[in-house]
Every structure is written in structure tokens, then in C-alpha cells.
mmCIF file of C-alpha atoms in Angstrom:
data_model
loop_
_atom_site.group_PDB
_atom_site.id
_atom_site.type_symbol
_atom_site.label_atom_id
_atom_site.label_comp_id
_atom_site.label_asym_id
_atom_site.label_seq_id
_atom_site.Cartn_x
_atom_site.Cartn_y
_atom_site.Cartn_z
ATOM 1 C CA MET A 1 -13.196 -2.221 27.340
ATOM 2 C CA PRO A 2 -17.064 -0.774 26.919
ATOM 3 C CA LYS A 3 -20.275 -2.072 29.070
ATOM 4 C CA ASN A 4 -21.980 -4.783 26.638
ATOM 5 C CA SER A 5 -18.138 -5.513 24.648
ATOM 6 C CA LYS A 6 -16.585 -8.374 23.570
ATOM 7 C CA ALA A 7 -13.676 -9.480 22.053
ATOM 8 C CA VAL A 8 -11.516 -11.115 20.189
ATOM 9 C CA THR A 9 -8.086 -10.457 19.461
ATOM 10 C CA ILE A 10 -5.589 -12.008 16.844
ATOM 11 C CA THR A 11 -2.234 -12.757 18.159
ATOM 12 C CA ASP A 12 0.604 -13.070 15.904
ATOM 13 C CA GLY A 13 1.345 -9.863 13.121
ATOM 14 C CA PRO A 14 1.851 -9.237 9.863
ATOM 15 C CA ALA A 15 3.881 -11.986 8.155
ATOM 16 C CA GLU A 16 7.283 -10.466 6.632
ATOM 17 C CA GLN A 17 6.818 -10.328 3.311
ATOM 18 C CA MET A 18 4.440 -10.913 0.779
ATOM 19 C CA VAL A 19 4.752 -11.137 -2.865
ATOM 20 C CA VAL A 20 1.594 -9.778 -4.942
ATOM 21 C CA LYS A 21 1.628 -11.499 -8.449
ATOM 22 C CA ASP A 22 -1.742 -10.137 -10.211
ATOM 23 C CA LEU A 23 -2.612 -7.147 -11.557
ATOM 24 C CA GLU A 24 -6.400 -6.473 -9.320
ATOM 25 C CA THR A 25 -4.324 -6.590 -6.544
ATOM 26 C CA LEU A 26 -1.406 -4.105 -8.371
ATOM 27 C CA ARG A 27 -4.177 -1.792 -8.915
ATOM 28 C CA MET A 28 -4.569 -1.606 -5.036
ATOM 29 C CA LEU A 29 -0.807 -0.288 -4.575
ATOM 30 C CA THR A 30 -1.080 1.767 -6.898
ATOM 31 C CA ASP A 31 -4.374 3.749 -5.799
ATOM 32 C CA PRO A 32 -2.699 6.326 -3.810
ATOM 33 C CA LEU A 33 -5.736 6.378 -1.241
ATOM 34 C CA ARG A 34 -5.576 2.536 -0.663
ATOM 35 C CA LEU A 35 -1.593 3.393 0.074
ATOM 36 C CA GLN A 36 -2.018 6.442 2.566
ATOM 37 C CA ILE A 37 -5.096 3.053 4.000
ATOM 38 C CA LEU A 38 -2.194 0.836 4.325
ATOM 39 C CA GLU A 39 0.454 3.054 5.512
ATOM 40 C CA LEU A 40 -2.124 3.600 8.804
ATOM 41 C CA MET A 41 -3.115 -0.031 8.697
ATOM 42 C CA SER A 42 0.296 -0.558 9.719
ATOM 43 C CA GLN A 43 -0.670 -0.845 12.973
ATOM 44 C CA PRO A 44 -4.155 -1.630 13.779
ATOM 45 C CA HIS A 45 -6.565 0.930 13.185
ATOM 46 C CA THR A 46 -10.146 0.586 12.648
ATOM 47 C CA VAL A 47 -11.747 1.934 9.344
ATOM 48 C CA LYS A 48 -13.759 5.302 11.797
ATOM 49 C CA GLU A 49 -10.009 5.784 13.460
ATOM 50 C CA VAL A 50 -8.095 5.491 9.591
ATOM 51 C CA ALA A 51 -11.306 8.041 8.228
ATOM 52 C CA LEU A 52 -10.817 10.384 11.332
ATOM 53 C CA ALA A 53 -6.708 10.398 10.489
ATOM 54 C CA LEU A 54 -7.433 11.236 6.828
ATOM 55 C CA LYS A 55 -10.436 13.101 7.693
ATOM 56 C CA THR A 56 -12.403 11.927 5.104
ATOM 57 C CA PRO A 57 -16.141 10.278 6.063
ATOM 58 C CA PRO A 58 -16.218 5.878 6.542
ATOM 59 C CA THR A 59 -18.591 5.122 4.093
ATOM 60 C CA LYS A 60 -15.953 6.775 1.447
ATOM 61 C CA LEU A 61 -13.571 4.664 3.336
ATOM 62 C CA TYR A 62 -15.338 0.752 3.845
ATOM 63 C CA TYR A 63 -15.056 0.073 0.382
ATOM 64 C CA HIS A 64 -11.612 0.516 -0.024
ATOM 65 C CA VAL A 65 -11.301 -1.564 3.233
ATOM 66 C CA GLY A 66 -13.345 -4.479 1.453
ATOM 67 C CA LEU A 67 -11.532 -5.324 -1.356
ATOM 68 C CA MET A 68 -8.181 -4.438 0.400
ATOM 69 C CA GLU A 69 -9.092 -7.478 2.833
ATOM 70 C CA GLU A 70 -10.791 -9.481 -0.036
ATOM 71 C CA ARG A 71 -7.400 -9.346 -1.712
ATOM 72 C CA GLY A 72 -4.918 -10.036 1.463
ATOM 73 C CA LEU A 73 -3.565 -6.379 1.751
ATOM 74 C CA ILE A 74 -5.075 -6.392 5.329
ATOM 75 C CA ARG A 75 -6.289 -8.845 7.793
ATOM 76 C CA VAL A 76 -8.824 -8.824 10.568
ATOM 77 C CA VAL A 77 -6.663 -8.865 13.880
ATOM 78 C CA GLU A 78 -9.575 -7.899 16.339
ATOM 79 C CA THR A 79 -13.164 -7.893 16.573
ATOM 80 C CA ARG A 80 -14.903 -6.285 18.988
ATOM 81 C CA VAL A 81 -19.035 -6.339 19.739
ATOM 82 C CA ILE A 82 -20.074 -2.901 21.330
ATOM 83 C CA SER A 83 -23.908 -3.194 21.995
ATOM 84 C CA GLY A 84 -25.095 -5.521 19.656
ATOM 85 C CA ILE A 85 -22.552 -3.898 16.339
ATOM 86 C CA ILE A 86 -19.679 -5.487 15.481
ATOM 87 C CA GLU A 87 -16.133 -2.887 15.774
ATOM 88 C CA LYS A 88 -13.055 -4.410 13.518
ATOM 89 C CA LYS A 89 -9.924 -4.036 13.988
ATOM 90 C CA TYR A 90 -7.482 -3.493 10.533
ATOM 91 C CA GLN A 91 -3.969 -4.145 10.030
ATOM 92 C CA VAL A 92 -1.603 -4.535 6.949
ATOM 93 C CA SER A 93 -0.915 -8.810 5.925
ATOM 94 C CA ALA A 94 2.379 -8.116 5.542
ATOM 95 C CA LYS A 95 5.361 -5.889 6.345
ATOM 96 C CA GLN A 96 6.618 -5.370 3.108
ATOM 97 C CA PHE A 97 4.483 -5.644 -0.380
ATOM 98 C CA LYS A 98 7.072 -6.929 -3.141
ATOM 99 C CA VAL A 99 5.989 -7.048 -6.458
ATOM 100 C CA ASP A 100 6.532 -9.899 -8.340
ATOM 101 C CA GLY A 101 8.886 -9.163 -11.158
ATOM 102 C CA ALA A 102 6.835 -10.450 -14.477
ATOM 103 C CA LEU A 103 4.501 -7.859 -13.598
ATOM 104 C CA LEU A 104 6.758 -5.051 -14.157
ATOM 105 C CA ARG A 105 7.560 -5.736 -17.771
ATOM 106 C CA VAL A 106 7.014 -2.548 -19.369
ATOM 107 C CA GLY A 107 5.192 -3.533 -22.788
ATOM 108 C CA LYS A 108 2.112 -3.250 -24.473
ATOM 109 C CA GLU A 109 0.144 -6.139 -22.773
ATOM 110 C CA ASN A 110 1.502 -4.545 -19.506
ATOM 111 C CA GLU A 111 0.748 -1.062 -19.421
ATOM 112 C CA GLU A 112 -0.407 -1.141 -15.974
ATOM 113 C CA GLY A 113 2.677 -2.718 -14.547
ATOM 114 C CA LEU A 114 5.754 -0.737 -13.340
ATOM 115 C CA LEU A 115 4.278 2.839 -14.777
ATOM 116 C CA GLY A 116 1.135 2.438 -12.545
ATOM 117 C CA ILE A 117 3.008 1.657 -9.708
ATOM 118 C CA LEU A 118 5.229 4.580 -10.447
ATOM 119 C CA ARG A 119 2.428 7.237 -10.652
ATOM 120 C CA GLY A 120 0.908 5.910 -7.662
ATOM 121 C CA VAL A 121 3.666 6.364 -4.886
ATOM 122 C CA MET A 122 4.738 9.580 -6.426
ATOM 123 C CA ASP A 123 0.722 10.424 -6.090
ATOM 124 C CA GLY A 124 0.350 9.263 -3.266
ATOM 125 C CA VAL A 125 4.101 10.989 -1.546
ATOM 126 C CA ALA A 126 2.968 14.276 -2.969
ATOM 127 C CA GLN A 127 -0.173 14.868 -1.284
ATOM 128 C CA ASP A 128 1.114 13.017 2.209
ATOM 129 C CA ILE A 129 3.585 15.774 2.197
ATOM 130 C CA GLN A 130 1.153 18.478 1.470
ATOM 131 C CA GLN A 131 -0.934 17.175 4.534
ATOM 132 C CA GLY A 132 2.195 17.459 6.460
ATOM 133 C CA LEU A 133 2.884 20.950 5.674
ATOM 134 C CA GLU A 134 -1.142 22.338 6.726
ATOM 135 C CA ARG A 135 -0.639 20.724 9.123
ATOM 136 C CA GLY A 136 2.765 21.701 10.450
ATOM 137 C CA LEU A 137 4.635 18.431 10.992
ATOM 138 C CA ILE A 138 7.058 18.756 8.122
ATOM 139 C CA GLN A 139 8.764 22.434 7.491
ATOM 140 C CA ALA A 140 10.228 23.540 3.926
ATOM 141 C CA GLY A 141 13.749 25.796 4.337
ATOM 142 C CA GLU A 142 17.066 25.547 5.660
ATOM 143 C CA ASP A 143 16.116 26.833 8.795
ATOM 144 C CA ALA A 144 13.800 24.238 9.464
ATOM 145 C CA PRO A 145 14.342 21.701 12.400
ATOM 146 C CA ARG A 146 16.136 18.868 11.524
ATOM 147 C CA HIS A 147 13.913 16.195 12.538
ATOM 148 C CA ARG A 148 11.006 18.109 10.528
ATOM 149 C CA ARG A 149 12.868 19.424 7.634
ATOM 150 C CA LEU A 150 11.995 18.721 4.333
ATOM 151 C CA MET A 151 14.141 16.643 2.050
ATOM 152 C CA PHE A 152 14.390 15.943 -1.621
ATOM 153 C CA GLY A 153 15.820 16.553 -4.475
ATOM 154 C CA ARG A 154 16.734 14.757 -7.307
ATOM 155 C CA SER A 155 20.974 13.547 -8.279
ATOM 156 C CA ILE A 156 22.459 12.193 -11.014
ATOM 157 C CA PHE A 157 25.965 10.323 -10.218
ATOM 158 C CA ASN A 158 28.632 9.293 -13.083
ATOM 159 C CA LEU A 159 29.451 5.847 -11.500
ATOM 160 C CA ALA A 160 31.044 2.282 -12.151
ATOM 161 C CA PRO A 161 29.405 -0.999 -11.864
ATOM 162 C CA THR A 162 31.285 -1.194 -8.439
ATOM 163 C CA GLN A 163 30.735 2.298 -7.469
ATOM 164 C CA ALA A 164 26.611 1.584 -7.983
ATOM 165 C CA GLU A 165 27.150 -2.317 -7.083
ATOM 166 C CA GLU A 166 28.455 -0.625 -3.594
ATOM 167 C CA LEU A 167 26.128 2.871 -3.829
ATOM 168 C CA ASN A 168 23.118 0.148 -4.202
ATOM 169 C CA ARG A 169 23.967 -1.955 -0.785
ATOM 170 C CA LYS A 170 24.654 1.246 1.918
ATOM 171 C CA PHE A 171 21.141 2.317 0.952
ATOM 172 C CA GLN A 172 20.012 -1.364 1.674
ATOM 173 C CA ALA A 173 21.676 -1.229 4.914
ATOM 174 C CA LEU A 174 20.887 2.057 5.885
ATOM 175 C CA LEU A 175 16.598 0.414 5.234
ATOM 176 C CA GLU A 176 17.158 -2.294 7.508
ATOM 177 C CA GLU A 177 19.261 -0.778 10.240
ATOM 178 C CA TYR A 178 16.046 1.887 11.228
ATOM 179 C CA GLY A 179 13.148 0.134 9.773
ATOM 180 C CA HIS A 180 12.935 -2.207 12.074
ATOM 181 C CA ASP A 181 10.603 -1.740 15.339
ATOM 182 C CA ASN A 182 10.749 1.475 17.773
ATOM 183 C CA THR A 183 10.081 1.464 21.178
ATOM 184 C CA ASP A 184 11.461 4.930 21.867
ATOM 185 C CA PRO A 185 8.375 6.788 23.572
ATOM 186 C CA GLN A 186 9.193 10.107 21.149
ATOM 187 C CA ALA A 187 9.411 7.892 17.925
ATOM 188 C CA GLY A 188 7.003 8.586 15.288
ATOM 189 C CA PRO A 189 6.518 7.563 11.596
ATOM 190 C CA TYR A 190 8.807 9.484 8.799
ATOM 191 C CA SER A 191 8.446 8.062 4.956
ATOM 192 C CA VAL A 192 11.563 7.520 3.212
ATOM 193 C CA LEU A 193 10.958 7.273 -0.891
ATOM 194 C CA ILE A 194 14.106 5.388 -2.887
ATOM 195 C CA ILE A 195 14.898 5.794 -6.298
ATOM 196 C CA PHE A 196 17.831 4.372 -7.780
ATOM 197 C CA HIS A 197 18.161 3.249 -11.403
ATOM 198 C CA THR A 198 20.389 3.648 -14.683
ATOM 199 C CA HIS A 199 19.802 6.680 -16.177
ATOM 200 C CA SER A 200 17.890 6.064 -19.764
ATOM 201 C CA GLN A 201 20.237 8.362 -21.036
ATOM 202 C CA GLY A 202 23.485 6.947 -20.552
ATOM 203 C CA GLY A 203 24.179 5.867 -23.608
ATOM 204 C CA VAL A 204 24.593 2.101 -22.856
ATOM 205 C CA GLU A 205 22.343 -0.940 -23.197
ATOM 206 C CA VAL A 206 22.910 -4.369 -21.630
ATOM 207 C CA ASP A 207 20.673 -6.986 -23.673
#
């Protein structure tokens, strides 16, 4: 620890889940930059550390971090006073953010709900993939090592309701199997995006 420094740490970790119930907080989750900040803050980081990872000036992030803290998406888990200057480390407030179903209803009164989330997530994923390709962390092509290979695609299946339920359960079980904390020193972050839904042109409408 540097000279003339004093640290205060919060020992309890993030909650398992946080339910987002208002549009203002939802907007935080539809902004690509804020999504990147949240992903990095799955572990404690200072704003300067996040700025270094995102290759952007810290001054560009302080405003966003302040709003995210105000909305309860992140929290201060460590403060350190170094030569009279307070340095803060932030971490996500919850391991998973779940959106209240009422905000996902499609209609003129809620045009920023589900579509806003999808646009924000897709934009964030596209930016992350581009940065990964530029840095060589992601490689395209069948000859790329599997642990670096970019996998993406869209498939349409003809499934009976029982088969759709089974596939849904398998997706969930797979995420739970690999979603726990990994203590392997070679472990690193991987991103998985799964969207599974009845096709809009399926021809069967349910009241």
C-alpha cells in the first residue's frame, strides 16, 4: 500500500439478483458504454482502471459512474485516501440484473422497454466483438483455436411445445453449470448471448 494511504473495504459481495422496476434505471442497462462499465465492475475497479481497459479518458466515465451508483447498479466497495485524495473502487450491486416484466410490455406507452434493451445489448455485443478482434482476443474462422474462436449464427427450429421447454431448460442448466466462480488461474471472461423465442412468423397466436 502506498505511503500516506488508508483503506476502508466492504467485505460482503454483490447480491444474487436485482430487479429493475423503473425506466430510468432500465435506460442505464440499454447504453453500450454503461453495459461495458458494468461488465468490468463485476470485479472491484476504480474509474481509472475501467478507463484504461476501455481506452477512454476517466473524465468521460465519472458522469456515467455517478448515475449508475445513484441508481443502485454499482456501489463503492473500497475507499482509499492517498495523500489526501480519495480513491474509490466500485463493484456491481448484484450478480444478475432482472428487468420487471411490466417494463417489457410492447406498446406506445412503453416504447423504450424491450426494444431499447435489445438495441443496447446488441450494440454492446457488437462493440465488444470488434474490440476483441482488433486485440486478437477473438479469432474468426474454422482454423482458429476453439478457446479464441468467434461463434455466432441464427437458426430456426420446428419444435413441439415439449421440445421447446426441454431446450429452454438445457440452456438454463448450461448457464448455471458454467456461471459459478472459477478459481482456475487460467480462467478469463467469456461472453454468451442467448435469445430463444417463438418466431414472430410462426402463424399461431396465443391470447
